[in-house]
PDB file of C-alpha atoms in Angstrom:
ATOM      1  CA  MET A   1       8.777-145.608 -44.959  1.00 46.00           C
ATOM      2  CA  LEU A   2       7.424-143.446 -42.129  1.00 46.00           C
ATOM      3  CA  LYS A   3       8.072-140.290 -44.142  1.00 52.00           C
ATOM      4  CA  ALA A   4       6.164-141.715 -47.126  1.00 49.00           C
ATOM      5  CA  LEU A   5       3.171-142.607 -44.921  1.00 44.00           C
ATOM      6  CA  VAL A   6       3.139-139.169 -43.323  1.00 46.00           C
ATOM      7  CA  ALA A   7       3.397-137.499 -46.728  1.00 49.00           C
ATOM      8  CA  ALA A   8       0.469-139.579 -48.005  1.00 49.00           C
ATOM      9  CA  ALA A   9      -1.594-138.718 -44.915  1.00 51.00           C
ATOM     10  CA  LEU A  10      -0.835-135.005 -45.264  1.00 49.00           C
ATOM     11  CA  VAL A  11      -1.754-135.089 -48.955  1.00 51.00           C
ATOM     12  CA  ALA A  12      -5.041-136.815 -48.069  1.00 51.00           C
ATOM     13  CA  LEU A  13      -5.800-134.165 -45.422  1.00 47.00           C
ATOM     14  CA  VAL A  14      -5.049-131.348 -47.829  1.00 47.00           C
ATOM     15  CA  ALA A  15      -7.168-132.916 -50.568  1.00 48.00           C
ATOM     16  CA  ALA A  16     -10.086-133.491 -48.190  1.00 48.00           C
ATOM     17  CA  ASP A  17     -10.190-130.198 -46.346  1.00 53.00           C
ATOM     18  CA  GLY A  18      -7.386-127.886 -47.365  1.00 60.00           C
ATOM     19  CA  ILE A  19      -4.236-127.494 -45.288  1.00 63.00           C
ATOM     20  CA  PRO A  20      -4.897-128.022 -41.552  1.00 64.00           C
ATOM     21  CA  ASP A  21      -3.812-125.225 -39.184  1.00 69.00           C
ATOM     22  CA  PHE A  22      -1.027-127.334 -37.696  1.00 69.00           C
ATOM     23  CA  VAL A  23       0.671-127.876 -41.082  1.00 80.00           C
ATOM     24  CA  VAL A  24       2.764-124.833 -41.911  1.00 81.00           C
ATOM     25  CA  PRO A  25       5.476-124.000 -44.432  1.00 90.00           C
ATOM     26  CA  GLY A  26       8.987-124.843 -43.304  1.00 91.00           C
ATOM     27  CA  ASN A  27      11.232-127.635 -42.153  1.00 92.00           C
ATOM     28  CA  CYS A  28      11.675-129.180 -38.714  1.00 93.00           C
ATOM     29  CA  ALA A  29      14.379-127.741 -36.490  1.00 93.00           C
ATOM     30  CA  LYS A  30      17.448-129.858 -35.891  1.00 93.00           C
ATOM     31  CA  VAL A  31      17.481-130.132 -32.104  1.00 94.00           C
ATOM     32  CA  ALA A  32      20.084-131.677 -29.837  1.00 95.00           C
ATOM     33  CA  ASN A  33      18.730-134.527 -27.736  1.00 96.00           C
ATOM     34  CA  GLN A  34      19.505-135.214 -24.074  1.00 96.00           C
ATOM     35  CA  ASP A  35      22.955-136.777 -23.766  1.00 95.00           C
ATOM     36  CA  ASN A  36      23.175-140.164 -22.039  1.00 95.00           C
ATOM     37  CA  PHE A  37      19.395-140.427 -21.856  1.00 96.00           C
ATOM     38  CA  ASP A  38      18.259-142.918 -19.195  1.00 96.00           C
ATOM     39  CA  LEU A  39      14.930-144.548 -20.063  1.00 95.00           C
ATOM     40  CA  ARG A  40      14.459-145.968 -16.554  1.00 95.00           C
ATOM     41  CA  ARG A  41      14.932-142.568 -14.875  1.00 97.00           C
ATOM     42  CA  TYR A  42      12.461-140.970 -17.314  1.00 97.00           C
ATOM     43  CA  ALA A  43       9.734-143.458 -16.330  1.00 97.00           C
ATOM     44  CA  GLY A  44       6.951-142.356 -13.999  1.00 97.00           C
ATOM     45  CA  ARG A  45       4.337-139.611 -13.931  1.00 97.00           C
ATOM     46  CA  TRP A  46       4.755-136.386 -15.888  1.00 97.00           C
ATOM     47  CA  TYR A  47       2.385-133.394 -15.899  1.00 96.00           C
ATOM     48  CA  GLN A  48       2.050-131.253 -19.010  1.00 90.00           C
ATOM     49  CA  VAL A  49       2.582-127.613 -18.060  1.00 91.00           C
ATOM     50  CA  GLN A  50       3.224-126.051 -21.503  1.00 77.00           C
ATOM     51  CA  ILE A  51       2.363-127.097 -25.043  1.00 69.00           C
ATOM     52  CA  MET A  52       2.324-125.719 -28.552  1.00 69.00           C
ATOM     53  CA  ASP A  53      -1.183-126.060 -30.003  1.00 65.00           C
ATOM     54  CA  ASN A  54      -1.709-129.711 -30.865  1.00 61.00           C
ATOM     55  CA  ALA A  55      -4.744-130.706 -32.926  1.00 60.00           C
ATOM     56  CA  TYR A  56      -4.245-134.372 -32.024  1.00 60.00           C
ATOM     57  CA  GLN A  57      -4.533-133.884 -28.290  1.00 66.00           C
ATOM     58  CA  PRO A  58      -8.141-133.982 -27.092  1.00 66.00           C
ATOM     59  CA  TYR A  59      -7.257-132.595 -23.640  1.00 67.00           C
ATOM     60  CA  THR A  60      -7.141-128.966 -22.614  1.00 74.00           C
ATOM     61  CA  ARG A  61      -6.353-129.129 -18.872  1.00 80.00           C
ATOM     62  CA  CYS A  62      -5.084-131.290 -16.018  1.00 88.00           C
ATOM     63  CA  ILE A  63      -3.035-133.365 -18.445  1.00 88.00           C
ATOM     64  CA  HIS A  64      -0.775-136.048 -17.050  1.00 92.00           C
ATOM     65  CA  SER A  65       0.955-139.142 -18.389  1.00 94.00           C
ATOM     66  CA  ASN A  66       2.303-142.287 -16.789  1.00 97.00           C
ATOM     67  CA  TYR A  67       5.364-143.719 -18.521  1.00 97.00           C
ATOM     68  CA  ASP A  68       5.756-147.393 -17.575  1.00 97.00           C
ATOM     69  CA  TYR A  69       9.166-148.636 -18.713  1.00 96.00           C
ATOM     70  CA  SER A  70       9.431-152.177 -20.030  1.00 90.00           C
ATOM     71  CA  ASP A  71      12.775-153.918 -20.629  1.00 84.00           C
ATOM     72  CA  SER A  72      11.117-156.479 -22.902  1.00 79.00           C
ATOM     73  CA  ASP A  73       9.550-153.775 -25.113  1.00 79.00           C
ATOM     74  CA  TYR A  74      12.531-151.425 -24.667  1.00 85.00           C
ATOM     75  CA  GLY A  75      10.270-148.444 -24.281  1.00 91.00           C
ATOM     76  CA  PHE A  76       7.262-147.082 -22.463  1.00 96.00           C
ATOM     77  CA  LYS A  77       3.633-148.012 -22.238  1.00 96.00           C
ATOM     78  CA  VAL A  78       2.062-144.594 -21.802  1.00 95.00           C
ATOM     79  CA  THR A  79      -1.315-143.663 -20.380  1.00 95.00           C
ATOM     80  CA  THR A  80      -2.217-140.008 -20.876  1.00 91.00           C
ATOM     81  CA  ALA A  81      -5.331-138.464 -19.330  1.00 92.00           C
ATOM     82  CA  GLY A  82      -6.935-135.081 -18.835  1.00 90.00           C
ATOM     83  CA  PHE A  83     -10.094-133.064 -19.335  1.00 91.00           C
ATOM     84  CA  SER A  84     -11.574-132.122 -22.715  1.00 86.00           C
ATOM     85  CA  PRO A  85     -13.032-128.670 -23.467  1.00 86.00           C
ATOM     86  CA  ASN A  86     -16.434-130.223 -22.571  1.00 90.00           C
ATOM     87  CA  ASN A  87     -15.121-131.188 -19.113  1.00 91.00           C
ATOM     88  CA  GLU A  88     -15.053-134.889 -20.034  1.00 92.00           C
ATOM     89  CA  TYR A  89     -12.255-136.949 -18.476  1.00 93.00           C
ATOM     90  CA  LEU A  90     -10.420-138.740 -21.303  1.00 90.00           C
ATOM     91  CA  ARG A  91      -7.662-141.349 -21.293  1.00 92.00           C
ATOM     92  CA  LEU A  92      -5.503-142.675 -24.138  1.00 89.00           C
ATOM     93  CA  GLN A  93      -2.977-145.473 -24.100  1.00 94.00           C
ATOM     94  CA  GLY A  94      -0.055-145.936 -26.441  1.00 93.00           C
ATOM     95  CA  LYS A  95       3.672-146.498 -26.662  1.00 95.00           C
ATOM     96  CA  ILE A  96       6.749-144.320 -26.852  1.00 95.00           C
ATOM     97  CA  TYR A  97       9.934-146.141 -27.726  1.00 94.00           C
ATOM     98  CA  PRO A  98      13.464-145.638 -29.047  1.00 93.00           C
ATOM     99  CA  THR A  99      14.542-147.035 -32.399  1.00 89.00           C
ATOM    100  CA  LYS A 100      17.863-148.376 -33.614  1.00 88.00           C
ATOM    101  CA  ASP A 101      18.168-145.419 -36.023  1.00 89.00           C
ATOM    102  CA  PHE A 102      18.491-142.701 -33.364  1.00 90.00           C
ATOM    103  CA  PRO A 103      19.865-142.112 -29.855  1.00 89.00           C
ATOM    104  CA  ALA A 104      17.664-143.222 -26.941  1.00 93.00           C
ATOM    105  CA  ALA A 105      16.335-139.671 -26.348  1.00 96.00           C
ATOM    106  CA  HIS A 106      14.919-139.610 -29.907  1.00 96.00           C
ATOM    107  CA  MET A 107      11.891-141.915 -29.707  1.00 96.00           C
ATOM    108  CA  LEU A 108       8.656-142.538 -31.618  1.00 94.00           C
ATOM    109  CA  ILE A 109       5.108-141.905 -30.414  1.00 91.00           C
ATOM    110  CA  ASP A 110       2.640-144.667 -31.265  1.00 91.00           C
ATOM    111  CA  PHE A 111      -0.908-143.885 -30.101  1.00 88.00           C
ATOM    112  CA  PRO A 112      -4.037-145.224 -31.820  1.00 85.00           C
ATOM    113  CA  THR A 113      -5.480-141.821 -32.776  1.00 74.00           C
ATOM    114  CA  VAL A 114      -2.339-140.024 -33.978  1.00 74.00           C
ATOM    115  CA  PHE A 115       0.237-140.350 -36.727  1.00 76.00           C
ATOM    116  CA  ALA A 116       3.464-141.984 -35.584  1.00 85.00           C
ATOM    117  CA  ALA A 117       5.760-139.075 -34.811  1.00 90.00           C
ATOM    118  CA  PRO A 118       9.155-138.338 -33.300  1.00 94.00           C
ATOM    119  CA  TYR A 119       9.388-137.699 -29.552  1.00 95.00           C
ATOM    120  CA  GLU A 120      12.701-135.984 -28.861  1.00 97.00           C
ATOM    121  CA  VAL A 121      13.726-135.301 -25.282  1.00 98.00           C
ATOM    122  CA  ILE A 122      15.730-132.109 -25.626  1.00 97.00           C
ATOM    123  CA  GLU A 123      16.534-131.791 -21.956  1.00 97.00           C
ATOM    124  CA  THR A 124      15.505-133.259 -18.617  1.00 98.00           C
ATOM    125  CA  ASP A 125      16.840-133.518 -15.099  1.00 97.00           C
ATOM    126  CA  TYR A 126      14.494-136.539 -14.592  1.00 98.00           C
ATOM    127  CA  ASP A 127      13.302-135.178 -11.220  1.00 97.00           C
ATOM    128  CA  SER A 128      11.487-131.939 -12.041  1.00 96.00           C
ATOM    129  CA  TYR A 129      11.261-131.043 -15.759  1.00 97.00           C
ATOM    130  CA  ALA A 130      11.481-132.373 -19.323  1.00 97.00           C
ATOM    131  CA  CYS A 131      11.416-130.447 -22.607  1.00 97.00           C
ATOM    132  CA  VAL A 132      10.205-132.441 -25.627  1.00 96.00           C
ATOM    133  CA  TYR A 133      10.109-131.594 -29.332  1.00 95.00           C
ATOM    134  CA  SER A 134       8.108-133.407 -32.004  1.00 93.00           C
ATOM    135  CA  CYS A 135       8.048-132.541 -35.682  1.00 92.00           C
ATOM    136  CA  ILE A 136       7.322-134.206 -39.011  1.00 90.00           C
ATOM    137  CA  ASP A 137       8.219-132.511 -42.274  1.00 89.00           C
ATOM    138  CA  THR A 138       7.639-133.397 -45.869  1.00 87.00           C
ATOM    139  CA  ASP A 139       8.474-131.363 -48.929  1.00 84.00           C
ATOM    140  CA  LYS A 140       8.212-127.768 -47.711  1.00 88.00           C
ATOM    141  CA  TYR A 141       5.691-128.260 -44.874  1.00 90.00           C
ATOM    142  CA  LYS A 142       5.959-129.283 -41.242  1.00 89.00           C
ATOM    143  CA  SER A 143       3.782-130.255 -38.278  1.00 86.00           C
ATOM    144  CA  GLU A 144       5.634-129.101 -35.181  1.00 88.00           C
ATOM    145  CA  PHE A 145       4.812-129.576 -31.497  1.00 87.00           C
ATOM    146  CA  GLY A 146       6.635-128.819 -28.266  1.00 89.00           C
ATOM    147  CA  PHE A 147       5.959-129.791 -24.677  1.00 89.00           C
ATOM    148  CA  VAL A 148       7.255-128.911 -21.223  1.00 94.00           C
ATOM    149  CA  PHE A 149       6.576-131.524 -18.565  1.00 94.00           C
ATOM    150  CA  SER A 150       6.904-131.375 -14.793  1.00 96.00           C
ATOM    151  CA  ARG A 151       6.934-134.076 -12.131  1.00 97.00           C
ATOM    152  CA  THR A 152       4.464-131.980 -10.112  1.00 94.00           C
ATOM    153  CA  PRO A 153       1.159-130.416 -11.219  1.00 88.00           C
ATOM    154  CA  GLN A 154       1.823-127.151  -9.341  1.00 75.00           C
ATOM    155  CA  ASN A 155       4.265-125.582 -11.812  1.00 58.00           C
ATOM    156  CA  SER A 156       2.797-122.645 -13.714  1.00 44.00           C
ATOM    157  CA  GLY A 157       4.866-123.396 -16.799  1.00 44.00           C
ATOM    158  CA  ARG A 158       6.299-119.866 -17.018  1.00 44.00           C
ATOM    159  CA  ARG A 159       9.716-121.121 -15.967  1.00 43.00           C
ATOM    160  CA  LEU A 160      10.148-124.367 -14.118  1.00 42.00           C
ATOM    161  CA  ALA A 161      12.382-124.319 -11.053  1.00 44.00           C
ATOM    162  CA  GLY A 162      15.660-125.992 -11.882  1.00 46.00           C
ATOM    163  CA  ALA A 163      15.227-125.755 -15.640  1.00 46.00           C
ATOM    164  CA  PRO A 164      17.977-123.722 -17.246  1.00 45.00           C
ATOM    165  CA  PRO A 165      16.843-120.652 -19.213  1.00 45.00           C
ATOM    166  CA  SER A 166      18.201-122.221 -22.409  1.00 41.00           C
ATOM    167  CA  SER A 167      15.541-124.929 -22.398  1.00 39.00           C
ATOM    168  CA  ALA A 168      12.332-124.480 -20.414  1.00 36.00           C
ATOM    169  CA  GLY A 169      12.591-120.690 -20.272  1.00 36.00           C
ATOM    170  CA  THR A 170      12.892-120.427 -24.025  1.00 36.00           C
ATOM    171  CA  ALA A 171      10.278-123.086 -24.657  1.00 36.00           C
ATOM    172  CA  SER A 172       7.732-121.508 -22.339  1.00 33.00           C
ATOM    173  CA  THR A 173       7.855-118.195 -24.169  1.00 30.00           C
ATOM    174  CA  SER A 174       6.889-119.858 -27.434  1.00 34.00           C
ATOM    175  CA  LEU A 175       4.393-122.391 -26.091  1.00 37.00           C
ATOM    176  CA  SER A 176       0.836-121.670 -25.084  1.00 36.00           C
ATOM    177  CA  SER A 177      -0.253-122.300 -21.521  1.00 36.00           C
ATOM    178  CA  THR A 178      -2.427-125.274 -20.658  1.00 37.00           C
TER     179      THR A 178
END
């Protein structure tokens, strides 16, 4: 169902304006998710230190999110805020939650201004860094995004202390700085 909705939305975008920059030929990568993912430990404040270009994100700097875990919703109520290119402070609220179809580290993003999309925690130590992958593909096209988060705003994003080179180091070389 989700794939059909995304396909319809992508077709509508293409018909209206041509193919958007963030839709490119290819298929989503098959990534391994964090083993034994602990939703409660993931809760709290995260700062975005690296990101692949994301047309849906209205922020360009000082981006942070609060993940409030809820047992009753089995997921997070998320408030993300930051500054726009016009120096306007913006805040969005939404949900990120696991589904029965995937492991806990493979969740869905549900924000009012974006398409529902996967949110896959590739790796985290819960205390200093998290690497997240999000991608939707249909036919021969994909919309792919990657994020590196830190518990502190001071990290430069080049390589987070404590993050193994296989995750954050690799991700930071292919992501643009925020």
